[in-house]
Amino acid sequence: MKVTRKTFDEVMIPCYSPLPMVLEKGKGCYLYDTDGNKYLDMTAGIAVNCLGHNHKGVTKVIKKQCSKLIHACNIFVNDQTLTLAKKLTAISGFDRAFFTNSGAEANEAALKLARRVAYDNYGEEKDQIISFYHSFHGRTLFSVSVGGQEKYSKGFGPVPGGITHIPYNDIDTFTSTISDKTCAVILETIQGEGGIIEGNIDFIKKVRELCDKYHAVLIFDEVQTGVGRTGSFYSFEQVGVRPDILSTAKGLAAGLPIGAILTSDELAKHFTPGTHGTTFGGNALACSVGSYVVDTVSDEKFLQSVREKGELIHKLLTKLGKKYGVFDEIRGKGLMVGAHLSKDYLGKSGAIQKLCAKYGLFVLVANPDVVRLTPPLIISNRQIHQGMKMLEKALSEFVKTESKSN
Ligand SMILES: *Cc1c(COP(=O)(O)O)cnc(C)c1O
């Protein structure tokens, strides 16, 4: 059947406004459209395809597992789910795992668990969830309401109650907001969708301290920062603060849908049979790939290379930003990088993204003011240099067009 980008406008619910090409296949860090054009992919499906496209090892695991068992549902348990749970708990130091199919569902589970713990231990008065402006936790009604970007939850009311949003990295406001009524605090150690905004370590330490004082559950949403993205398997290792519940997804199965929460024995016991569940979560196929990803990405040499490549991108982006005056700040850790637009170009990240595609480079935006790069973790230094050359062409054209239109 012949389909084109126009087909999108005819048959898809218009939640998105995708770039002009239709993708057909990928190999390593490259994507190809149906016209045979080749693009360097610095999006990795929004920090998902951590091992790139059509990765030999991943394909092999998928083929092997789908000839055995894809899905059986949770009235059974299968060897792949258990294996991944053992690996994830071993690597993170948590005791227990619950699997989902996405980041939003992982956060949904984390938030429900926190509410349940507070309800069981202290009663239904302890229901307040504290979350931060610019945070993003997914699109289910609960997770989107907890997220700190009103534009995403507006118009879907009534939204779940008991949620308080306050500024990120603001110790004083946090200290005056948390109380005995607080059941959970949820944060991203680096806010991803919100613009690659790094959490201040003193702030996160204070959050931990006050969560302990007020018996509130601390949730780290590591859906984007996790699975090697920032240069350690989970970013909490670099922050030096351990959450009570960690949510993970995106890169965990190299492109197959998966998510999980990790937590302690003490909290896990509040989810008893029947209190929470999922049909697809923990299916054998996604979990088999998850195990392969954990084995590959947790290797110290692999993580070291992510840190080094992150530094290279930072260096090259800083140079480009200065040369064209387009970026005033390069942020993020490892291969989760944001380039903040300088004053004259605020709001234009989408235009830069389109121009990059024209020159054969796929990049992301994180709000209208930030160009975001989350390449496959296997990207080579050569490909990084290649990508930055394409970006330079795009920026050069961007600056010219902007000066004409002003
Ligand atoms: C992407 C993302 C989510 C949502 O994940 P989905 O798989 O799209 O549901 C939640 N939290 C963070 C931090 C994310 O980056």
GROMACS .gro file of N, CA and C in nm, residues 266-349:
model
  252
  266GLU      N    1   1.009  -0.291   5.194
  266GLU     CA    2   0.918  -0.224   5.286
  266GLU      C    3   0.802  -0.157   5.214
  267LEU      N    4   0.830  -0.089   5.102
  267LEU     CA    5   0.722  -0.024   5.027
  267LEU      C    6   0.648  -0.125   4.940
  268ALA      N    7   0.722  -0.217   4.881
  268ALA     CA    8   0.662  -0.313   4.786
  268ALA      C    9   0.549  -0.392   4.850
  269LYS      N   10   0.558  -0.417   4.979
  269LYS     CA   11   0.457  -0.503   5.043
  269LYS      C   12   0.318  -0.438   5.046
  270HIS      N   13   0.312  -0.307   5.015
  270HIS     CA   14   0.180  -0.242   5.012
  270HIS      C   15   0.104  -0.267   4.881
  271PHE      N   16   0.171  -0.318   4.781
  271PHE     CA   17   0.100  -0.363   4.659
  271PHE      C   18   0.076  -0.513   4.673
  272THR      N   19  -0.038  -0.550   4.725
  272THR     CA   20  -0.070  -0.692   4.743
  272THR      C   21  -0.149  -0.740   4.621
  273PRO      N   22  -0.165  -0.870   4.602
  273PRO     CA   23  -0.238  -0.918   4.484
  273PRO      C   24  -0.374  -0.849   4.470
  274GLY      N   25  -0.397  -0.793   4.351
  274GLY     CA   26  -0.525  -0.727   4.324
  274GLY      C   27  -0.520  -0.576   4.336
  275THR      N   28  -0.418  -0.519   4.402
  275THR     CA   29  -0.417  -0.374   4.422
  275THR      C   30  -0.371  -0.298   4.297
  276HIS      N   31  -0.287  -0.361   4.217
  276HIS     CA   32  -0.241  -0.294   4.095
  276HIS      C   33  -0.207  -0.402   3.993
  277GLY      N   34  -0.207  -0.368   3.864
  277GLY     CA   35  -0.176  -0.471   3.766
  277GLY      C   36  -0.165  -0.417   3.626
  278THR      N   37  -0.138  -0.506   3.533
  278THR     CA   38  -0.121  -0.472   3.392
  278THR      C   39  -0.132  -0.599   3.310
  279THR      N   40  -0.180  -0.586   3.186
  279THR     CA   41  -0.187  -0.704   3.100
  279THR      C   42  -0.052  -0.732   3.034
  280PHE      N   43   0.003  -0.630   2.969
  280PHE     CA   44   0.126  -0.652   2.891
  280PHE      C   45   0.255  -0.638   2.972
  281GLY      N   46   0.248  -0.562   3.082
  281GLY     CA   47   0.370  -0.529   3.156
  281GLY      C   48   0.445  -0.653   3.200
  282GLY      N   49   0.576  -0.654   3.173
  282GLY     CA   50   0.657  -0.769   3.210
  282GLY      C   51   0.650  -0.883   3.110
  283ASN      N   52   0.606  -0.851   2.988
  283ASN     CA   53   0.599  -0.960   2.889
  283ASN      C   54   0.739  -1.011   2.854
  284ALA      N   55   0.744  -1.137   2.816
  284ALA     CA   56   0.873  -1.206   2.800
  284ALA      C   57   0.961  -1.141   2.693
  285LEU      N   58   0.900  -1.094   2.584
  285LEU     CA   59   0.981  -1.039   2.475
  285LEU      C   60   1.053  -0.911   2.519
  286ALA      N   61   0.977  -0.816   2.572
  286ALA     CA   62   1.039  -0.689   2.615
  286ALA      C   63   1.143  -0.716   2.724
  287CYS      N   64   1.112  -0.805   2.816
  287CYS     CA   65   1.205  -0.831   2.927
  287CYS      C   66   1.333  -0.899   2.878
  288SER      N   67   1.323  -0.985   2.777
  288SER     CA   68   1.444  -1.052   2.726
  288SER      C   69   1.538  -0.946   2.667
  289VAL      N   70   1.482  -0.848   2.595
  289VAL     CA   71   1.566  -0.742   2.541
  289VAL      C   72   1.618  -0.654   2.655
  290GLY      N   73   1.534  -0.631   2.756
  290GLY     CA   74   1.576  -0.553   2.872
  290GLY      C   75   1.702  -0.612   2.936
  291SER      N   76   1.704  -0.743   2.950
  291SER     CA   77   1.821  -0.807   3.010
  291SER      C   78   1.945  -0.784   2.925
  292TYR      N   79   1.927  -0.793   2.794
  292TYR     CA   80   2.040  -0.769   2.703
  292TYR      C   81   2.090  -0.625   2.718
  293VAL      N   82   1.997  -0.531   2.727
  293VAL     CA   83   2.035  -0.390   2.742
  293VAL      C   84   2.108  -0.367   2.874
  294VAL      N   85   2.056  -0.422   2.982
  294VAL     CA   86   2.122  -0.403   3.112
  294VAL      C   87   2.264  -0.457   3.106
  295ASP      N   88   2.282  -0.577   3.052
  295ASP     CA   89   2.416  -0.635   3.042
  295ASP      C   90   2.510  -0.546   2.961
  296THR      N   91   2.460  -0.493   2.851
  296THR     CA   92   2.544  -0.414   2.761
  296THR      C   93   2.576  -0.277   2.819
  297VAL      N   94   2.474  -0.209   2.867
  297VAL     CA   95   2.490  -0.069   2.908
  297VAL      C   96   2.559  -0.056   3.044
  298SER      N   97   2.543  -0.155   3.131
  298SER     CA   98   2.600  -0.142   3.267
  298SER      C   99   2.751  -0.161   3.268
  299ASP      N  100   2.809  -0.203   3.158
  299ASP     CA  101   2.953  -0.221   3.149
  299ASP      C  102   3.023  -0.086   3.174
  300GLU      N  103   3.119  -0.084   3.267
  300GLU     CA  104   3.182   0.044   3.305
  300GLU      C  105   3.248   0.113   3.186
  301LYS      N  106   3.308   0.035   3.097
  301LYS     CA  107   3.371   0.095   2.979
  301LYS      C  108   3.267   0.164   2.890
  302PHE      N  109   3.153   0.098   2.876
  302PHE     CA  110   3.044   0.154   2.796
  302PHE      C  111   3.000   0.288   2.856
  303LEU      N  112   2.980   0.289   2.989
  303LEU     CA  113   2.934   0.411   3.057
  303LEU      C  114   3.038   0.522   3.048
  304GLN      N  115   3.164   0.483   3.059
  304GLN     CA  116   3.274   0.580   3.045
  304GLN      C  117   3.268   0.647   2.908
  305SER      N  118   3.240   0.564   2.804
  305SER     CA  119   3.235   0.620   2.668
  305SER      C  120   3.117   0.716   2.654
  306VAL      N  121   3.008   0.688   2.724
  306VAL     CA  122   2.894   0.781   2.719
  306VAL      C  123   2.934   0.915   2.779
  307ARG      N  124   3.006   0.911   2.890
  307ARG     CA  125   3.050   1.037   2.954
  307ARG      C  126   3.144   1.114   2.861
  308GLU      N  127   3.237   1.041   2.799
  308GLU     CA  128   3.334   1.109   2.712
  308GLU      C  129   3.267   1.169   2.589
  309LYS      N  130   3.175   1.093   2.530
  309LYS     CA  131   3.107   1.144   2.411
  309LYS      C  132   3.018   1.264   2.446
  310GLY      N  133   2.962   1.260   2.567
  310GLY     CA  134   2.884   1.374   2.615
  310GLY      C  135   2.971   1.498   2.622
  311GLU      N  136   3.093   1.480   2.674
  311GLU     CA  137   3.184   1.595   2.685
  311GLU      C  138   3.221   1.650   2.547
  312LEU      N  139   3.240   1.558   2.452
  312LEU     CA  140   3.273   1.601   2.316
  312LEU      C  141   3.158   1.685   2.257
  313ILE      N  142   3.035   1.637   2.272
  313ILE     CA  143   2.920   1.712   2.220
  313ILE      C  144   2.911   1.850   2.286
  314HIS      N  145   2.931   1.852   2.419
  314HIS     CA  146   2.927   1.979   2.492
  314HIS      C  147   3.027   2.079   2.432
  315LYS      N  148   3.150   2.027   2.410
  315LYS     CA  149   3.257   2.113   2.361
  315LYS      C  150   3.221   2.168   2.222
  316LEU      N  151   3.177   2.078   2.133
  316LEU     CA  152   3.147   2.121   1.996
  316LEU      C  153   3.026   2.215   1.991
  317LEU      N  154   2.926   2.187   2.075
  317LEU     CA  155   2.807   2.273   2.077
  317LEU      C  156   2.840   2.411   2.132
  318THR      N  157   2.927   2.414   2.233
  318THR     CA  158   2.966   2.543   2.290
  318THR      C  159   3.033   2.628   2.183
  319LYS      N  160   3.122   2.563   2.106
  319LYS     CA  161   3.192   2.633   1.999
  319LYS      C  162   3.093   2.688   1.894
  320LEU      N  163   3.003   2.600   1.851
  320LEU     CA  164   2.903   2.642   1.751
  320LEU      C  165   2.815   2.755   1.804
  321GLY      N  166   2.776   2.740   1.930
  321GLY     CA  167   2.689   2.842   1.991
  321GLY      C  168   2.756   2.978   1.989
  322LYS      N  169   2.886   2.978   2.019
  322LYS     CA  170   2.960   3.106   2.021
  322LYS      C  171   2.974   3.162   1.881
  323LYS      N  172   3.011   3.073   1.786
  323LYS     CA  173   3.036   3.118   1.649
  323LYS      C  174   2.913   3.185   1.587
  324TYR      N  175   2.795   3.128   1.612
  324TYR     CA  176   2.674   3.180   1.548
  324TYR      C  177   2.588   3.263   1.643
  325GLY      N  178   2.626   3.266   1.770
  325GLY     CA  179   2.549   3.344   1.868
  325GLY      C  180   2.410   3.288   1.892
  326VAL      N  181   2.392   3.160   1.862
  326VAL     CA  182   2.258   3.102   1.869
  326VAL      C  183   2.227   3.045   2.007
  327PHE      N  184   2.329   2.984   2.071
  327PHE     CA  185   2.307   2.923   2.203
  327PHE      C  186   2.379   3.004   2.311
  328ASP      N  187   2.314   3.016   2.426
  328ASP     CA  188   2.384   3.084   2.537
  328ASP      C  189   2.420   2.988   2.649
  329GLU      N  190   2.369   2.864   2.642
  329GLU     CA  191   2.406   2.769   2.747
  329GLU      C  192   2.390   2.625   2.695
  330ILE      N  193   2.491   2.543   2.723
  330ILE     CA  194   2.483   2.400   2.689
  330ILE      C  195   2.469   2.325   2.821
  331ARG      N  196   2.362   2.242   2.832
  331ARG     CA  197   2.334   2.180   2.961
  331ARG      C  198   2.317   2.029   2.947
  332GLY      N  199   2.308   1.964   3.063
  332GLY     CA  200   2.282   1.821   3.064
  332GLY      C  201   2.406   1.742   3.098
  333LYS      N  202   2.387   1.609   3.103
  333LYS     CA  203   2.496   1.518   3.139
  333LYS      C  204   2.497   1.402   3.041
  334GLY      N  205   2.618   1.349   3.017
  334GLY     CA  206   2.630   1.234   2.929
  334GLY      C  207   2.570   1.265   2.794
  335LEU      N  208   2.489   1.174   2.741
  335LEU     CA  209   2.429   1.195   2.610
  335LEU      C  210   2.284   1.243   2.619
  336MET      N  211   2.260   1.323   2.721
  336MET     CA  212   2.132   1.395   2.734
  336MET      C  213   2.169   1.542   2.739
  337VAL      N  214   2.164   1.606   2.623
  337VAL     CA  215   2.223   1.739   2.609
  337VAL      C  216   2.119   1.839   2.560
  338GLY      N  217   2.120   1.957   2.617
  338GLY     CA  218   2.030   2.064   2.573
  338GLY      C  219   2.110   2.188   2.539
  339ALA      N  220   2.075   2.252   2.428
  339ALA     CA  221   2.138   2.377   2.390
  339ALA      C  222   2.031   2.485   2.399
  340HIS      N  223   2.047   2.574   2.497
  340HIS     CA  224   1.947   2.678   2.519
  340HIS      C  225   1.971   2.795   2.424
  341LEU      N  226   1.864   2.840   2.359
  341LEU     CA  227   1.877   2.946   2.260
  341LEU      C  228   1.903   3.081   2.326
  342SER      N  229   1.986   3.162   2.262
  342SER     CA  230   2.013   3.294   2.319
  342SER      C  231   1.893   3.385   2.294
  343LYS      N  232   1.894   3.497   2.362
  343LYS     CA  233   1.777   3.584   2.375
  343LYS      C  234   1.708   3.615   2.242
  344ASP      N  235   1.789   3.646   2.141
  344ASP     CA  236   1.731   3.685   2.012
  344ASP      C  237   1.657   3.573   1.942
  345TYR      N  238   1.685   3.449   1.981
  345TYR     CA  239   1.628   3.335   1.908
  345TYR      C  240   1.530   3.252   1.990
  346LEU      N  241   1.491   3.302   2.106
  346LEU     CA  242   1.400   3.225   2.191
  346LEU      C  243   1.274   3.186   2.115
  347GLY      N  244   1.226   3.065   2.141
  347GLY     CA  245   1.103   3.019   2.078
  347GLY      C  246   1.125   2.954   1.943
  348LYS      N  247   1.252   2.945   1.897
  348LYS     CA  248   1.277   2.901   1.760
  348LYS      C  249   1.336   2.759   1.749
  349SER      N  250   1.331   2.681   1.856
  349SER     CA  251   1.396   2.549   1.847
  349SER      C  252   1.334   2.462   1.737
   0.00000   0.00000   0.00000
